[in-house]
mmCIF file of C-alpha atoms in Angstrom:
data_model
loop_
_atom_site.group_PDB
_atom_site.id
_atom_site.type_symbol
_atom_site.label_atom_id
_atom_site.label_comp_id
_atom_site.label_asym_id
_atom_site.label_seq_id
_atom_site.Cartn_x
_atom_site.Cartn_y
_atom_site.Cartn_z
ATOM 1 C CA UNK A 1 5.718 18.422 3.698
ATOM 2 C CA UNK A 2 6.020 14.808 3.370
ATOM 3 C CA UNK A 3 4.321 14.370 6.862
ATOM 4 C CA UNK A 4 0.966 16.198 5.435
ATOM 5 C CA UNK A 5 0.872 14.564 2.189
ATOM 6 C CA UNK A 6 1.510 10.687 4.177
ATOM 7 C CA UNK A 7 -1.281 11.606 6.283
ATOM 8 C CA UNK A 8 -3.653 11.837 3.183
ATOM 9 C CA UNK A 9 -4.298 8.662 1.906
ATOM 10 C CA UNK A 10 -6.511 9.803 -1.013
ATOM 11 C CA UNK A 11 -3.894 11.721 -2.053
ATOM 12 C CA UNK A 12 -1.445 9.002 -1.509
ATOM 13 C CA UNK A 13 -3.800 6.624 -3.892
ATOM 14 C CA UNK A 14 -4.151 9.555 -6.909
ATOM 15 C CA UNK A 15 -0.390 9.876 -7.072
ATOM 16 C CA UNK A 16 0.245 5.623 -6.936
ATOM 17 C CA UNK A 17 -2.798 5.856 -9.800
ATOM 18 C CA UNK A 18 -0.813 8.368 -11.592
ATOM 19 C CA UNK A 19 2.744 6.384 -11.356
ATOM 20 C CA UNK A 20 1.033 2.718 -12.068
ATOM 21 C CA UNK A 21 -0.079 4.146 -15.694
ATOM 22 C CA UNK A 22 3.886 4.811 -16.090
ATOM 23 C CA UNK A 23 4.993 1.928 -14.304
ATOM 24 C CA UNK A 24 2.635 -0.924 -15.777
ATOM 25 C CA UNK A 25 5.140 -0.293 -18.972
ATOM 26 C CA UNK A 26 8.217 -1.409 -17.752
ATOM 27 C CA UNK A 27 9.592 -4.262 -19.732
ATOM 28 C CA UNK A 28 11.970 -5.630 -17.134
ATOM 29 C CA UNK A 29 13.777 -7.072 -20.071
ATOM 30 C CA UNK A 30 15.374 -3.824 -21.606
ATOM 31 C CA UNK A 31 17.296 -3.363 -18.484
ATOM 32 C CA UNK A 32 19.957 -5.080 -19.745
ATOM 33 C CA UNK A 33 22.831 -7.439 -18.244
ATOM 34 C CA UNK A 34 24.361 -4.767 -16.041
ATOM 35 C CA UNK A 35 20.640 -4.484 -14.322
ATOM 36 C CA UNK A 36 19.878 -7.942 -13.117
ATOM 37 C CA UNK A 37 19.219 -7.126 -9.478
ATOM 38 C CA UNK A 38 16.218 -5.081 -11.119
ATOM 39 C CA UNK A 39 14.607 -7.900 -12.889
ATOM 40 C CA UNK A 40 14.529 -9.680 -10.248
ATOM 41 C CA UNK A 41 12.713 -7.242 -8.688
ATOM 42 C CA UNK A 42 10.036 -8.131 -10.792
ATOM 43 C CA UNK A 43 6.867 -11.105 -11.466
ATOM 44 C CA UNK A 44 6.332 -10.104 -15.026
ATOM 45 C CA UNK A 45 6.511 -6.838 -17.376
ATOM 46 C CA UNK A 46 4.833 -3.810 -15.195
ATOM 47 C CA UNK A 47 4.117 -5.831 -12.126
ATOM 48 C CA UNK A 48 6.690 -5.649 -8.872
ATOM 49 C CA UNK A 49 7.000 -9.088 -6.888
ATOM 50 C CA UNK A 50 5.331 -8.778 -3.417
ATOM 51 C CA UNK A 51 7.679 -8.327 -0.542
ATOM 52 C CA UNK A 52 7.353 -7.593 3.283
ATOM 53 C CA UNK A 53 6.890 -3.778 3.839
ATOM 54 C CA UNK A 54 9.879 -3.419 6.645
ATOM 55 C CA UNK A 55 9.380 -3.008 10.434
ATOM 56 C CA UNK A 56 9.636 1.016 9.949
ATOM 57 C CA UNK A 57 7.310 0.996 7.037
ATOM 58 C CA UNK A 58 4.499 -1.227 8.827
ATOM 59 C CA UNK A 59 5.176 1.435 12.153
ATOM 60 C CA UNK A 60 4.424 4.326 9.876
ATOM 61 C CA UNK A 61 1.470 3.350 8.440
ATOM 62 C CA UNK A 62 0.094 1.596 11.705
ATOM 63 C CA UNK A 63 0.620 5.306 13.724
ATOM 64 C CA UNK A 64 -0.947 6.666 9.976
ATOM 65 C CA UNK A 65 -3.779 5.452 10.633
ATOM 66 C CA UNK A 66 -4.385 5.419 14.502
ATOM 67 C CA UNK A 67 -3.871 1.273 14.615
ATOM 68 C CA UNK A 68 -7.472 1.267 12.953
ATOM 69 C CA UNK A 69 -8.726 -0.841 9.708
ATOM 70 C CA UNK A 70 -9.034 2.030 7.245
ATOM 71 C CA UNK A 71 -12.291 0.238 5.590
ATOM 72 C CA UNK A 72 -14.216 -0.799 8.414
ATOM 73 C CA UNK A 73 -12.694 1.032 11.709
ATOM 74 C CA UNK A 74 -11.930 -1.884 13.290
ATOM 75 C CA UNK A 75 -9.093 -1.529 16.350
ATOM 76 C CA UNK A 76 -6.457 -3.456 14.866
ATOM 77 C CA UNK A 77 -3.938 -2.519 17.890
ATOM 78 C CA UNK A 78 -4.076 -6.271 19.766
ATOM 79 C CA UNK A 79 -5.396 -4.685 22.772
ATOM 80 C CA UNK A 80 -8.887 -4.535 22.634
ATOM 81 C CA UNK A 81 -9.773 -7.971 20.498
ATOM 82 C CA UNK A 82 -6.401 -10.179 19.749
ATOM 83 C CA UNK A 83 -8.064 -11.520 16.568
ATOM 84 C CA UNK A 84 -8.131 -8.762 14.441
ATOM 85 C CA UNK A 85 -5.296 -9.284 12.289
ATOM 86 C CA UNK A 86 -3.732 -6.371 10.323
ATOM 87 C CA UNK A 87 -3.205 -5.981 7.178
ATOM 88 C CA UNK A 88 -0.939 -3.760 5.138
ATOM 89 C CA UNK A 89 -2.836 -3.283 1.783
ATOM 90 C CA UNK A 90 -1.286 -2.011 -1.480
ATOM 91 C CA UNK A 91 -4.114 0.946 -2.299
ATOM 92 C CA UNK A 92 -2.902 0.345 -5.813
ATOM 93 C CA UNK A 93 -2.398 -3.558 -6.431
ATOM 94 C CA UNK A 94 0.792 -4.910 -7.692
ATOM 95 C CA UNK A 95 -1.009 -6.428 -10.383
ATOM 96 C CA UNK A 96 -2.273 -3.061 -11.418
ATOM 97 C CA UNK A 97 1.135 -1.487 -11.203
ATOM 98 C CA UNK A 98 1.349 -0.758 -8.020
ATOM 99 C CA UNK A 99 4.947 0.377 -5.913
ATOM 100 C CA UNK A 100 6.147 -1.242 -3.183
ATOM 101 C CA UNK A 101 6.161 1.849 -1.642
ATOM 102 C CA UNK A 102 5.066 3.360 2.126
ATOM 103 C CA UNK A 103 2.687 5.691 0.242
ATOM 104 C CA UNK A 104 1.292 3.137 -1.210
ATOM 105 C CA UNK A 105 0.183 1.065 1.796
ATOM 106 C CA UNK A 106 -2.931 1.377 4.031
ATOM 107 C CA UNK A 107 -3.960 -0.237 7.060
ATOM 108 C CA UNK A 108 -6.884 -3.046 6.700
ATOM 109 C CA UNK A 109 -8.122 -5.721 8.600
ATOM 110 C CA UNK A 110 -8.450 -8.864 7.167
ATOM 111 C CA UNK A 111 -12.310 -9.213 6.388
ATOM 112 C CA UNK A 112 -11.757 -5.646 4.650
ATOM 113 C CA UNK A 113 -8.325 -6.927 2.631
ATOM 114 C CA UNK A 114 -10.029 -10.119 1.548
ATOM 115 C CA UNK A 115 -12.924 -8.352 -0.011
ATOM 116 C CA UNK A 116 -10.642 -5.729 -1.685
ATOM 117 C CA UNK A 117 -8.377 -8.279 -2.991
ATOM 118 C CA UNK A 118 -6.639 -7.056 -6.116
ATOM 119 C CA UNK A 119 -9.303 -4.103 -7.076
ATOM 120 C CA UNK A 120 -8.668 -0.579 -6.784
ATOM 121 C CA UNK A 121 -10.913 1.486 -4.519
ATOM 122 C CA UNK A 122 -11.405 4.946 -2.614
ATOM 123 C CA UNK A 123 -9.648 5.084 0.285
ATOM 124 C CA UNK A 124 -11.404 6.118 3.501
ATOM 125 C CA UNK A 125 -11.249 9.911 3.880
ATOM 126 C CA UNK A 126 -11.431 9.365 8.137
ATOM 127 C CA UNK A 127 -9.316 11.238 9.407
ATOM 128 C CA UNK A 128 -8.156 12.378 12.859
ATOM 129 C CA UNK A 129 -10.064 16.050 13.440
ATOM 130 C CA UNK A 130 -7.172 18.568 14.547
ATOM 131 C CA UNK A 131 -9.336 21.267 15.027
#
């Protein structure tokens, strides 16, 4: 199941839409004394700091999404055009709530990320054809 549902990205984005409206109300400051690992977890009230995805995350969503710039198409793989740089984009910002979660990450290059920037958007319904 979870391998269908990571391979939809649109689907991915209306569930991180659904949990930002929950998660953009956490008050980091009712967690109390015994919970200080979570604050720190935190840049203010409802917004997550930003952090690395790990190695296994960035695989995932790199073989997600065929080593190709979800906006644009671009091959981000290194082997055609060393350049390209990729980009692992939160479909639903931080500063809009946004997890830092795999399902919440997408592939972009960096033209694509840069004019993104904190705004939420459609992701690209390309997908691989199976049949």
């Amino acid at each position: 199941m979870f391998f269908v549902m990571f391979s939809n990205r649109i689907a991915l984005a209306n569930l991180n839409k659904f949990l930002a409206i929950y998660f953009r109300e956490v008050d980091p400051d009712h967690f109390g004394e015994d919970n200080k690992e979570l604050v720190r977890l935190f840049e203010r009230d409802g917004e997550l700091k930003r952090v690395r995805p790990p190695v296994w995350a960035r695989k995932a969503v790199f073989y997600r999404d065929r080593g190709r710039c979800t906006g644009c198409g671009v091959n981000l793989s290194g082997l055609i055009d060393t350049f390209d740089v990729a980009h692992y984009d939160h479909m639903m910002p931080l500063s809009r709530g946004g997890l830092n979660d795999v399902t919440n990450l997408q592939l972009l290059c960096e033209r694509c990320n840069k004019r993104k920037g904190d705004r939420v958007t459609v992701p690209s319904n390309r997908y691989r054809r199976w049949y």
